[in-house]
């Protein structure tokens, strides 16, 4: 079950239409989330190539309106703890906002050029495929996705009892890598519940396993 909270933070400027349901990355997002064969070495290589090419201008995307969903989701979703793994961390503007909530932050990206441009003081940077994280079972208090692909089996494996999956779409349903809160919950193994809302230009949800939800 997902509880929808009222929107509390509104964007300062109007959001421009960006990526609709026919966007090719939208299709890939669904294939990866709902099909075990959706993530292949070939697809991983193409995604890495795409984001390596965008790395030099990526810093221009970290605007206040774009990052409000992460700020709001962490606060109203009650997300904090010892260990946070951020997937698709890019050049670090999401990582910066995680500071102070966690003792240890692992910022993971598939694109080496993104990590090269991320400030070293914001968490530990790691070049890795999020489909196969070098992380022990059940140790992650928060697995944070900001416009990042969902790998349901891996999320279920690494998230600690009582831990949270944070799903942020900075442009809402115009985000290329987008799933609704219900789709995220249905893709995850087992039963999950949580809260969701809108903030700035985007949407967010925070999900926990039903047996561990308070």
CSV table of C-alpha atoms in Angstrom, one decimal:
chain,number,residue,atom,x,y,z
A,1,UNK,CA,0.0,0.0,0.0
A,2,UNK,CA,1.3,3.5,-0.9
A,3,UNK,CA,0.1,6.6,1.0
A,4,UNK,CA,0.1,9.7,-1.2
A,5,UNK,CA,1.0,12.8,0.7
A,6,UNK,CA,-0.1,16.3,-0.4
A,7,UNK,CA,2.4,18.3,-2.5
A,8,UNK,CA,4.2,20.7,-0.2
A,9,UNK,CA,7.0,22.1,-2.4
A,10,UNK,CA,6.1,23.8,-5.7
A,11,UNK,CA,8.5,24.6,-8.6
A,12,UNK,CA,9.6,28.2,-9.1
A,13,UNK,CA,9.4,27.8,-12.9
A,14,UNK,CA,7.2,25.8,-15.2
A,15,UNK,CA,8.5,22.4,-16.3
A,16,UNK,CA,9.2,22.0,-20.0
A,17,UNK,CA,7.9,18.8,-21.6
A,18,UNK,CA,10.8,16.4,-22.0
A,19,UNK,CA,10.3,12.6,-22.3
A,20,UNK,CA,7.0,11.0,-22.9
A,21,UNK,CA,6.0,7.3,-22.7
A,22,UNK,CA,7.5,6.5,-26.1
A,23,UNK,CA,11.0,7.7,-25.2
A,24,UNK,CA,13.5,4.8,-25.9
A,25,UNK,CA,15.0,5.0,-22.4
A,26,UNK,CA,11.5,4.8,-20.9
A,27,UNK,CA,11.0,1.5,-22.7
A,28,UNK,CA,14.4,0.3,-21.5
A,29,UNK,CA,13.5,1.3,-17.9
A,30,UNK,CA,10.5,-1.0,-17.9
A,31,UNK,CA,12.3,-3.9,-19.6
A,32,UNK,CA,15.0,-3.7,-16.9
A,33,UNK,CA,12.6,-3.5,-14.0
A,34,UNK,CA,10.1,-6.1,-15.1
A,35,UNK,CA,12.2,-8.5,-17.2
A,36,UNK,CA,15.2,-10.4,-15.7
A,37,UNK,CA,16.8,-10.4,-19.2
A,38,UNK,CA,16.3,-6.7,-19.7
A,39,UNK,CA,19.8,-5.7,-18.6
A,40,UNK,CA,22.5,-7.1,-20.9
A,41,UNK,CA,26.2,-6.4,-21.2
A,42,UNK,CA,25.4,-4.6,-24.5
A,43,UNK,CA,22.8,-2.4,-22.9
A,44,UNK,CA,25.1,-1.6,-20.0
A,45,UNK,CA,27.8,-0.6,-22.4
A,46,UNK,CA,25.4,1.7,-24.3
A,47,UNK,CA,24.2,3.3,-21.1
A,48,UNK,CA,27.8,3.9,-19.9
A,49,UNK,CA,28.7,5.4,-23.3
A,50,UNK,CA,25.6,7.7,-23.3
A,51,UNK,CA,26.3,9.1,-19.8
A,52,UNK,CA,30.0,9.4,-20.3
A,53,UNK,CA,29.2,11.7,-23.2
A,54,UNK,CA,26.8,13.8,-21.1
A,55,UNK,CA,29.2,14.2,-18.2
A,56,UNK,CA,30.8,17.5,-19.1
A,57,UNK,CA,27.5,19.3,-19.0
A,58,UNK,CA,25.8,17.2,-16.4
A,59,UNK,CA,26.3,19.9,-13.7
A,60,UNK,CA,23.8,22.1,-15.4
A,61,UNK,CA,21.0,19.7,-14.5
A,62,UNK,CA,21.3,20.1,-10.7
A,63,UNK,CA,18.8,22.9,-10.4
A,64,UNK,CA,16.8,23.6,-7.2
A,65,UNK,CA,13.5,22.6,-8.8
A,66,UNK,CA,15.0,19.3,-10.1
A,67,UNK,CA,16.4,18.3,-6.7
A,68,UNK,CA,13.4,19.2,-4.5
A,69,UNK,CA,11.9,15.7,-4.9
A,70,UNK,CA,15.0,14.2,-3.3
A,71,UNK,CA,15.0,16.7,-0.4
A,72,UNK,CA,11.3,16.3,0.2
A,73,UNK,CA,11.4,12.5,-0.1
A,74,UNK,CA,14.2,12.1,2.4
A,75,UNK,CA,12.5,14.4,4.9
A,76,UNK,CA,8.9,13.2,4.7
A,77,UNK,CA,9.9,9.6,4.0
A,78,UNK,CA,11.9,9.5,7.2
A,79,UNK,CA,15.1,8.3,5.5
A,80,UNK,CA,18.4,8.2,7.4
A,81,UNK,CA,20.7,5.7,8.9
A,82,UNK,CA,24.3,4.3,8.8
A,83,UNK,CA,24.7,3.2,5.2
A,84,UNK,CA,23.4,4.8,2.0
A,85,UNK,CA,24.0,3.5,-1.5
A,86,UNK,CA,23.2,6.1,-4.2
A,87,UNK,CA,22.7,4.6,-7.7
A,88,UNK,CA,23.4,6.6,-10.8
A,89,UNK,CA,25.1,9.2,-8.6
A,90,UNK,CA,26.5,11.2,-11.6
A,91,UNK,CA,28.5,14.3,-10.8
A,92,UNK,CA,27.3,14.4,-7.2
A,93,UNK,CA,24.5,16.9,-6.8
A,94,UNK,CA,22.3,14.3,-5.3
A,95,UNK,CA,25.2,13.0,-3.2
A,96,UNK,CA,25.6,16.4,-1.6
A,97,UNK,CA,22.0,16.4,-0.4
A,98,UNK,CA,22.6,13.0,1.3
A,99,UNK,CA,25.3,14.4,3.6
A,100,UNK,CA,24.4,14.6,7.3
A,101,UNK,CA,21.8,11.8,7.0
A,102,UNK,CA,24.1,8.9,6.8
A,103,UNK,CA,27.4,7.9,8.3
A,104,UNK,CA,28.6,6.2,5.2
A,105,UNK,CA,27.6,7.1,1.6
A,106,UNK,CA,28.6,5.0,-1.4
A,107,UNK,CA,28.0,6.8,-4.7
A,108,UNK,CA,27.8,4.3,-7.6
A,109,UNK,CA,27.8,5.1,-11.3
A,110,UNK,CA,28.4,3.1,-14.5
A,111,UNK,CA,29.9,6.1,-16.2
A,112,UNK,CA,33.5,6.8,-15.2
A,113,UNK,CA,33.5,10.4,-16.6
A,114,UNK,CA,30.6,11.2,-14.2
A,115,UNK,CA,32.6,9.9,-11.2
A,116,UNK,CA,35.7,11.8,-12.3
A,117,UNK,CA,33.7,15.1,-12.1
A,118,UNK,CA,32.1,14.3,-8.7
A,119,UNK,CA,33.7,16.0,-5.7
A,120,UNK,CA,35.8,13.5,-3.7
A,121,UNK,CA,34.5,14.8,-0.3
A,122,UNK,CA,30.9,13.7,-1.0
A,123,UNK,CA,30.8,10.0,-0.2
A,124,UNK,CA,32.9,7.2,-1.6
A,125,UNK,CA,32.7,7.0,-5.4
A,126,UNK,CA,32.5,3.6,-7.0
A,127,UNK,CA,32.5,2.6,-10.7
A,128,UNK,CA,30.1,-0.4,-10.7
A,129,UNK,CA,27.1,-2.0,-12.4
A,130,UNK,CA,24.0,-1.5,-10.1
A,131,UNK,CA,22.7,-4.9,-11.3
A,132,UNK,CA,25.6,-6.5,-9.4
A,133,UNK,CA,26.6,-4.4,-6.5
A,134,UNK,CA,29.8,-5.3,-4.5
A,135,UNK,CA,27.7,-5.0,-1.3
A,136,UNK,CA,26.9,-7.6,1.3
A,137,UNK,CA,23.3,-8.8,1.7
A,138,UNK,CA,21.0,-6.8,4.0
A,139,UNK,CA,23.4,-3.9,5.0
A,140,UNK,CA,22.0,-0.9,3.2
A,141,UNK,CA,19.7,1.5,5.1
A,142,UNK,CA,18.8,3.5,2.1
A,143,UNK,CA,19.1,2.6,-1.6
A,144,UNK,CA,18.6,5.9,-3.4
A,145,UNK,CA,17.7,6.1,-7.1
A,146,UNK,CA,17.6,9.6,-8.6
A,147,UNK,CA,16.6,9.0,-12.3
A,148,UNK,CA,18.4,5.6,-12.1
A,149,UNK,CA,17.4,2.2,-13.3
A,150,UNK,CA,15.6,-0.2,-10.9
A,151,UNK,CA,17.1,-3.6,-10.4
A,152,UNK,CA,14.5,-5.2,-8.2
A,153,UNK,CA,16.3,-8.4,-7.2
A,154,UNK,CA,19.5,-6.5,-6.3
A,155,UNK,CA,17.5,-4.0,-4.3
A,156,UNK,CA,15.7,-6.7,-2.3
A,157,UNK,CA,19.1,-8.3,-1.6
A,158,UNK,CA,21.1,-5.4,-0.3
A,159,UNK,CA,18.4,-3.4,1.6
A,160,UNK,CA,18.6,-4.0,5.4
A,161,UNK,CA,15.5,-5.0,7.5
A,162,UNK,CA,13.6,-1.7,8.0
A,163,UNK,CA,15.7,-0.1,5.2
A,164,UNK,CA,14.2,2.1,2.5
A,165,UNK,CA,14.2,2.2,-1.3
A,166,UNK,CA,14.1,5.8,-2.4
A,167,UNK,CA,12.8,6.4,-5.9
A,168,UNK,CA,13.1,10.0,-7.3
A,169,UNK,CA,12.0,11.2,-10.8
A,170,UNK,CA,13.2,14.8,-11.0
A,171,UNK,CA,10.9,15.6,-13.9
A,172,UNK,CA,8.0,13.4,-12.8
A,173,UNK,CA,6.4,11.5,-15.7
A,174,UNK,CA,8.6,13.5,-18.1
A,175,UNK,CA,11.7,11.8,-16.8
A,176,UNK,CA,13.3,9.4,-19.3
A,177,UNK,CA,14.1,6.8,-16.6
A,178,UNK,CA,10.6,6.8,-15.0
A,179,UNK,CA,8.3,4.4,-13.2
A,180,UNK,CA,5.3,5.3,-11.0
A,181,UNK,CA,5.4,4.5,-7.3
A,182,UNK,CA,3.0,1.6,-7.9
A,183,UNK,CA,5.2,0.2,-10.7
A,184,UNK,CA,8.3,0.3,-8.4
A,185,UNK,CA,6.4,-1.5,-5.7
A,186,UNK,CA,5.0,-4.1,-8.0
A,187,UNK,CA,8.5,-4.8,-9.6
A,188,UNK,CA,10.1,-5.5,-6.2
A,189,UNK,CA,10.0,-9.0,-4.9
A,190,UNK,CA,7.6,-9.5,-2.0
A,191,UNK,CA,5.3,-6.9,-0.5
A,192,UNK,CA,6.4,-3.3,-0.1
A,193,UNK,CA,4.6,-0.2,1.3
A,194,UNK,CA,5.4,3.4,1.8
A,195,UNK,CA,4.7,7.0,1.0
A,196,UNK,CA,4.9,9.1,-2.2
A,197,UNK,CA,4.3,12.7,-3.3
A,198,UNK,CA,5.3,15.4,-5.7
A,199,UNK,CA,7.8,18.2,-5.1
A,200,UNK,CA,9.3,20.8,-7.4
A,201,UNK,CA,9.1,19.4,-10.9
A,202,UNK,CA,9.2,15.8,-9.9
A,203,UNK,CA,7.8,12.9,-7.9
A,204,UNK,CA,9.2,10.6,-5.2
A,205,UNK,CA,8.4,7.5,-3.2
A,206,UNK,CA,10.0,5.8,-0.2
A,207,UNK,CA,9.2,2.1,0.1
A,208,UNK,CA,9.9,-0.4,2.8
A,209,UNK,CA,9.1,-4.1,3.1
A,210,UNK,CA,5.6,-4.5,4.5
A,211,UNK,CA,6.8,-6.6,7.4
A,212,UNK,CA,9.3,-3.9,8.5
A,213,UNK,CA,7.1,-0.9,7.8
A,214,UNK,CA,6.0,1.1,10.8
